[in-house]
Short mmCIF file of C-alpha atoms in Angstrom, two decimals:
data_model
loop_
_atom_site.label_atom_id
_atom_site.label_comp_id
_atom_site.label_asym_id
_atom_site.label_seq_id
_atom_site.Cartn_x
_atom_site.Cartn_y
_atom_site.Cartn_z
CA MET A 1 43.46 33.89 3.88
CA ALA A 2 43.06 30.05 4.37
CA PHE A 3 45.36 27.90 2.17
CA HIS A 4 44.81 24.21 2.02
CA CYS A 5 47.66 22.67 0.48
CA ALA A 6 51.03 22.61 -0.89
CA THR A 7 51.90 20.23 -3.87
CA LEU A 8 54.81 19.54 -6.26
CA PRO A 9 53.14 16.84 -8.74
CA LEU A 10 54.95 17.58 -12.02
CA TYR A 11 58.00 15.67 -11.46
CA ASP A 12 56.95 13.51 -8.25
CA LEU A 13 58.03 10.25 -9.46
CA ALA A 14 57.32 7.43 -7.31
CA GLU A 15 61.34 6.68 -7.05
CA THR A 16 61.83 10.22 -5.72
CA ARG A 17 59.10 10.85 -3.33
CA ILE A 18 61.76 10.88 -0.34
CA GLN A 19 63.61 13.47 -2.19
CA THR A 20 60.81 15.33 -2.81
CA ASP A 21 59.43 15.18 0.49
CA ALA A 22 62.70 16.33 1.69
CA LEU A 23 62.40 19.30 -0.64
CA TRP A 24 59.33 20.24 0.66
CA THR A 25 60.54 19.95 4.33
CA GLY A 26 63.53 22.32 3.39
CA LEU A 27 61.23 24.89 1.89
CA ALA A 28 58.66 24.72 4.52
CA THR A 29 61.45 25.34 7.10
CA SER A 30 62.54 28.33 5.52
CA PHE A 31 58.96 29.70 4.95
CA ARG A 32 58.21 29.70 8.60
CA LYS A 33 61.62 31.35 9.28
CA LYS A 34 60.42 34.19 7.24
CA GLY A 35 57.23 34.32 9.53
CA ILE A 36 55.02 32.93 7.00
CA LYS A 37 52.16 31.29 8.75
CA ASN A 38 49.94 27.88 8.00
CA VAL A 39 52.66 26.37 6.06
CA PRO A 40 51.56 22.71 5.44
CA ASP A 41 53.62 19.98 7.04
CA THR A 42 53.35 17.78 4.30
CA LEU A 43 52.74 17.67 0.47
CA PHE A 44 49.10 17.06 -1.01
CA ARG A 45 49.22 13.88 -3.33
CA GLY A 46 45.89 13.22 -4.90
CA GLU A 47 43.43 14.26 -7.81
CA LYS A 48 41.93 17.56 -8.43
CA THR A 49 44.94 19.33 -7.14
CA TYR A 50 44.27 22.57 -8.37
CA GLN A 51 40.87 22.69 -7.02
CA LYS A 52 41.98 23.11 -3.86
CA LYS A 53 43.47 26.45 -2.59
CA LEU A 54 47.12 26.38 -2.94
CA PHE A 55 49.59 27.53 -0.36
CA PHE A 56 52.49 26.91 -2.79
CA GLY A 57 52.38 24.88 -5.99
CA GLN A 58 53.92 24.30 -9.47
CA ILE A 59 52.14 24.30 -12.54
CA CYS A 60 52.94 23.64 -16.50
CA GLY A 61 52.84 27.33 -18.41
CA TYR A 62 49.77 25.93 -20.59
CA PRO A 63 47.33 25.54 -17.96
CA LEU A 64 48.52 28.67 -16.25
CA THR A 65 47.85 30.74 -19.17
CA HIS A 66 44.65 28.77 -20.03
CA GLU A 67 42.79 26.78 -17.47
CA TYR A 68 43.67 28.64 -14.69
CA ALA A 69 44.64 31.75 -16.20
CA GLY A 70 44.23 34.71 -13.59
CA ARG A 71 44.03 32.15 -10.86
CA PHE A 72 47.47 32.05 -9.48
CA LYS A 73 50.52 34.44 -9.01
CA VAL A 74 53.90 33.44 -10.19
CA ILE A 75 56.21 33.06 -7.07
CA ALA A 76 59.31 32.25 -9.28
CA THR A 77 60.56 30.01 -11.90
CA PRO A 78 62.62 27.26 -10.91
CA LEU A 79 66.07 26.80 -12.49
CA TYR A 80 67.11 23.05 -13.27
CA ARG A 81 70.60 21.51 -14.11
CA THR A 82 69.87 19.11 -16.99
CA PRO A 83 70.94 19.33 -20.76
CA TYR A 84 67.32 20.56 -21.44
CA PHE A 85 67.19 23.68 -19.40
CA THR A 86 68.91 26.95 -20.17
CA GLY A 87 68.21 29.33 -17.35
CA PRO A 88 64.49 29.52 -16.40
CA GLU A 89 63.65 27.92 -19.86
CA TYR A 90 63.12 24.37 -20.90
CA LEU A 91 62.85 22.02 -23.63
CA SER A 92 61.03 18.77 -24.62
CA VAL A 93 62.63 15.84 -26.23
CA ILE A 94 60.77 14.42 -29.27
CA THR A 95 61.15 10.46 -28.51
CA VAL A 96 60.96 7.61 -30.93
CA HIS A 97 61.50 3.87 -30.59
CA GLN A 98 65.42 2.79 -30.37
CA GLN A 99 64.90 1.11 -33.56
CA CYS A 100 63.32 3.78 -35.65
CA LYS A 101 65.30 4.93 -38.54
CA TRP A 102 64.04 8.45 -38.73
CA GLN A 103 66.38 11.40 -38.65
CA LYS A 104 64.32 14.27 -38.43
CA LEU A 105 60.80 15.24 -37.32
CA GLU A 106 59.35 15.62 -40.79
CA ASP A 107 60.30 11.71 -41.58
CA ALA A 108 57.28 11.07 -38.86
CA ARG A 109 54.59 12.18 -41.19
CA GLY A 110 51.81 9.68 -41.02
CA SER A 111 53.02 7.84 -37.81
CA ARG A 112 51.10 7.58 -34.56
CA VAL A 113 51.73 10.23 -31.96
CA VAL A 114 51.01 9.81 -28.36
CA ILE A 115 50.55 13.01 -26.00
CA ASN A 116 50.37 13.02 -22.28
CA SER A 117 47.36 15.72 -21.92
CA ARG A 118 45.92 18.30 -24.32
CA SER A 119 46.32 20.63 -21.43
CA SER A 120 50.27 20.13 -21.61
CA HIS A 121 52.93 22.57 -23.29
CA SER A 122 55.87 20.05 -22.94
CA GLY A 123 53.90 16.90 -24.51
CA TYR A 124 51.43 18.71 -26.85
CA ASN A 125 51.21 22.27 -27.53
CA ILE A 126 54.97 22.34 -28.33
CA LEU A 127 54.53 19.84 -30.54
CA ARG A 128 51.54 21.49 -32.54
CA LEU A 129 53.99 24.32 -33.08
CA MET A 130 56.69 22.12 -34.51
CA VAL A 131 54.65 20.08 -37.05
CA THR A 132 52.48 22.98 -38.10
CA PRO A 133 54.91 24.01 -41.21
CA PHE A 134 54.39 20.25 -42.41
CA THR A 135 50.49 20.42 -42.37
CA LYS A 136 49.49 22.87 -45.07
CA GLU A 137 47.68 20.27 -47.23
CA THR A 138 47.20 17.50 -44.81
CA THR A 139 47.37 16.36 -41.19
CA PHE A 140 50.92 15.40 -40.02
CA PHE A 141 50.17 12.13 -37.83
CA SER A 142 47.59 9.30 -38.79
CA LYS A 143 46.53 8.83 -35.24
CA VAL A 144 46.77 10.43 -31.52
CA SER A 145 46.32 8.76 -28.63
CA VAL A 146 46.36 10.14 -25.00
CA SER A 147 48.25 8.46 -22.32
CA GLY A 148 47.93 10.54 -19.19
CA ALA A 149 51.42 11.09 -18.09
CA HIS A 150 54.73 11.36 -20.05
CA ARG A 151 55.90 8.30 -18.41
CA GLN A 152 52.94 6.16 -19.91
CA SER A 153 53.76 7.66 -23.17
CA LEU A 154 57.22 6.46 -23.10
CA SER A 155 55.84 2.98 -22.18
CA ARG A 156 53.62 3.21 -25.39
CA ILE A 157 56.73 4.01 -27.50
CA ARG A 158 58.70 0.99 -25.72
CA GLN A 159 55.62 -1.15 -26.81
CA LYS A 160 55.62 0.00 -30.11
CA GLN A 161 51.85 1.10 -29.62
CA ALA A 162 52.80 4.42 -30.56
CA ASP A 163 55.73 5.91 -32.67
CA LEU A 164 56.59 9.07 -31.34
CA ALA A 165 56.00 11.66 -28.19
CA SER A 166 57.33 14.83 -26.82
CA ILE A 167 58.55 14.22 -23.39
CA ASP A 168 59.40 16.97 -20.76
CA GLY A 169 62.88 17.42 -20.66
CA LEU A 170 63.41 17.34 -16.88
CA THR A 171 61.13 14.22 -16.96
CA TRP A 172 63.55 12.64 -19.17
CA SER A 173 66.43 13.28 -17.00
CA MET A 174 64.70 12.24 -13.87
CA LEU A 175 63.82 8.99 -15.33
CA GLU A 176 67.59 8.54 -16.70
CA MET A 177 68.72 8.83 -13.33
CA TYR A 178 66.23 7.21 -11.05
CA ALA A 179 64.22 4.81 -13.33
CA PRO A 180 66.31 4.15 -16.48
CA GLU A 181 64.18 1.27 -17.42
CA ALA A 182 61.54 3.50 -18.28
CA LEU A 183 63.59 4.91 -21.20
CA LYS A 184 65.06 1.34 -22.45
CA GLY A 185 64.08 1.00 -26.02
CA CYS A 186 63.70 4.84 -26.40
CA ARG A 187 65.84 7.47 -28.24
CA ILE A 188 65.78 11.20 -28.74
CA LEU A 189 64.87 12.24 -32.38
CA THR A 190 65.11 16.08 -31.75
CA LEU A 191 64.51 19.04 -29.46
CA THR A 192 61.80 21.34 -29.11
CA PRO A 193 62.18 25.31 -29.04
CA PRO A 194 62.31 26.68 -25.61
CA ALA A 195 59.62 27.88 -23.21
CA PRO A 196 59.84 29.29 -19.58
CA ALA A 197 59.77 25.97 -17.18
CA PRO A 198 56.67 25.10 -15.11
CA ALA A 199 56.21 28.14 -12.43
CA PHE A 200 56.05 27.91 -8.51
CA VAL A 201 52.66 29.59 -7.85
CA THR A 202 50.39 30.59 -5.10
CA GLU A 203 46.83 31.97 -5.13
CA LYS A 204 46.11 35.49 -6.68
CA GLU A 205 44.92 36.81 -3.77
CA THR A 206 48.21 36.42 -1.96
CA SER A 207 49.43 39.89 -1.15
CA GLN A 208 52.41 41.48 -2.52
CA GLU A 209 54.04 41.47 0.70
CA MET A 210 53.36 37.88 1.11
CA LEU A 211 54.60 37.25 -2.41
CA GLU A 212 57.99 38.92 -1.54
CA LEU A 213 58.18 36.66 1.73
CA PHE A 214 57.84 33.54 -0.39
CA ARG A 215 60.56 34.70 -2.92
CA ASN A 216 63.24 35.83 0.10
CA ALA A 217 62.30 32.38 1.91
CA LEU A 218 63.45 30.69 -1.42
CA LYS A 219 66.39 32.70 -1.63
CA ASN A 220 67.48 31.81 1.83
CA ALA A 221 66.77 28.25 1.19
CA PHE A 222 69.11 28.05 -1.64
CA ASP A 223 71.61 29.54 0.60
CA GLU A 224 71.50 26.53 3.01
CA PRO A 225 74.15 23.90 1.96
CA LYS A 226 71.90 21.20 3.37
CA PHE A 227 69.09 22.24 1.41
CA ASN A 228 71.22 22.50 -1.78
CA LEU A 229 71.96 19.00 -1.67
CA VAL A 230 68.65 17.92 -1.33
CA ALA A 231 67.34 20.05 -4.23
CA LYS A 232 70.37 18.91 -6.40
CA ASN A 233 69.07 15.28 -6.13
CA LEU A 234 65.97 16.65 -8.00
CA PHE A 235 68.21 18.78 -10.37
CA LEU A 236 66.97 22.00 -8.82
CA GLU A 237 69.85 24.46 -8.62
CA ASN A 238 67.85 27.90 -7.74
CA THR A 239 64.84 30.08 -8.64
CA GLN A 240 64.47 33.07 -10.65
CA ILE A 241 61.91 35.64 -10.90
CA ILE A 242 60.91 36.20 -14.64
CA PRO A 243 58.10 38.63 -15.85
CA GLU A 244 54.87 37.18 -15.49
CA ASN A 245 54.14 37.97 -19.31
CA ALA A 246 57.07 35.77 -20.33
CA TYR A 247 54.60 32.92 -19.98
CA ASP A 248 52.77 34.68 -22.98
CA CYS A 249 54.99 32.92 -25.27
CA ILE A 250 53.09 29.70 -24.69
CA THR A 251 49.84 31.28 -25.77
CA GLU A 252 51.36 32.83 -28.78
CA MET A 253 53.14 29.43 -29.93
CA GLU A 254 49.48 28.42 -29.78
CA ARG A 255 48.12 31.16 -31.91
CA ILE A 256 50.59 30.39 -34.59
CA SER A 257 49.97 26.60 -34.60
CA ILE A 258 47.53 24.03 -36.21
CA GLU A 259 44.29 23.58 -34.07
CA ASP A 260 45.17 20.23 -33.07
CA LEU A 261 47.16 17.36 -34.01
#
C-alpha cells in the first residue's frame, strides 16, 4: 500500500514547529529501525490533510467516530503530562474573559459562545453535553460563532467578541508555555468531563502485522533518552493501547446532548 504523508496537525503551534519536526524525526527513525518502509522524511502541513493517504497522523475523537468513521485504525493514544490529562483521557477548559464574574457554567446563560469547529469534540461536542441540562425550555447561548481554531477562539474572548469557549486542555498548556500572550485576558471557568485523547492513526488497510510494528516502534522510541527529551518539550510522555471502542463514548455524549448549541 502506498502511503502519502505523515501529519501531526492538532498541536502544531507556530511557536513549536521546531519541536514538532524533531518529534517526527525521532518517530521516523524508530519506525525505520523496525523495518517499516516508505517512512516520510518530513511532516505534511497543508489543507485537506485527511483526504490524503496517511502513513501516520493524529486525529480528534469526534471526526474519528463521525466523518472518518471506518477510515482509520488507531495505533495508540498519546499520554501527555499536563493538569488536563489523566492517562489517555483529556479535558477541555471552559474559558471566559479575565474580567468575567461568573462562578459556574450555568451563569453563562444568554451569553455568546465561540467554537473552533462543529467537528471538534474538545471545542463543541463536549460543550453541548455540559449545557444540555440547562436547555429544557430554551437555548442556552444567545449567539454561536465559529472561529476555525482554538487559538482564534481565545482571541475573540480576549477582544470581548465572544464570552465563552471550550479549549482543548493540551492546547491551553502549550500556549501557556510557548505563547502566553495568547492567554492574556482569559481565565478558566471550569473543566469538562474527560474523553480519550486525539489518537495516533494510520489507514484502515494497514495489516495487523504493520500495526504491531508501529506500536513496538513507538515503545522503542520512548525508551530512548534523547527522544524523551524531545517529546517532553511537547508534554508527550508515552502512548497507550486502549480499546478502539473507547472512543464510542464520544458518540454517546453526542447522543444524550442537545442537537446544536
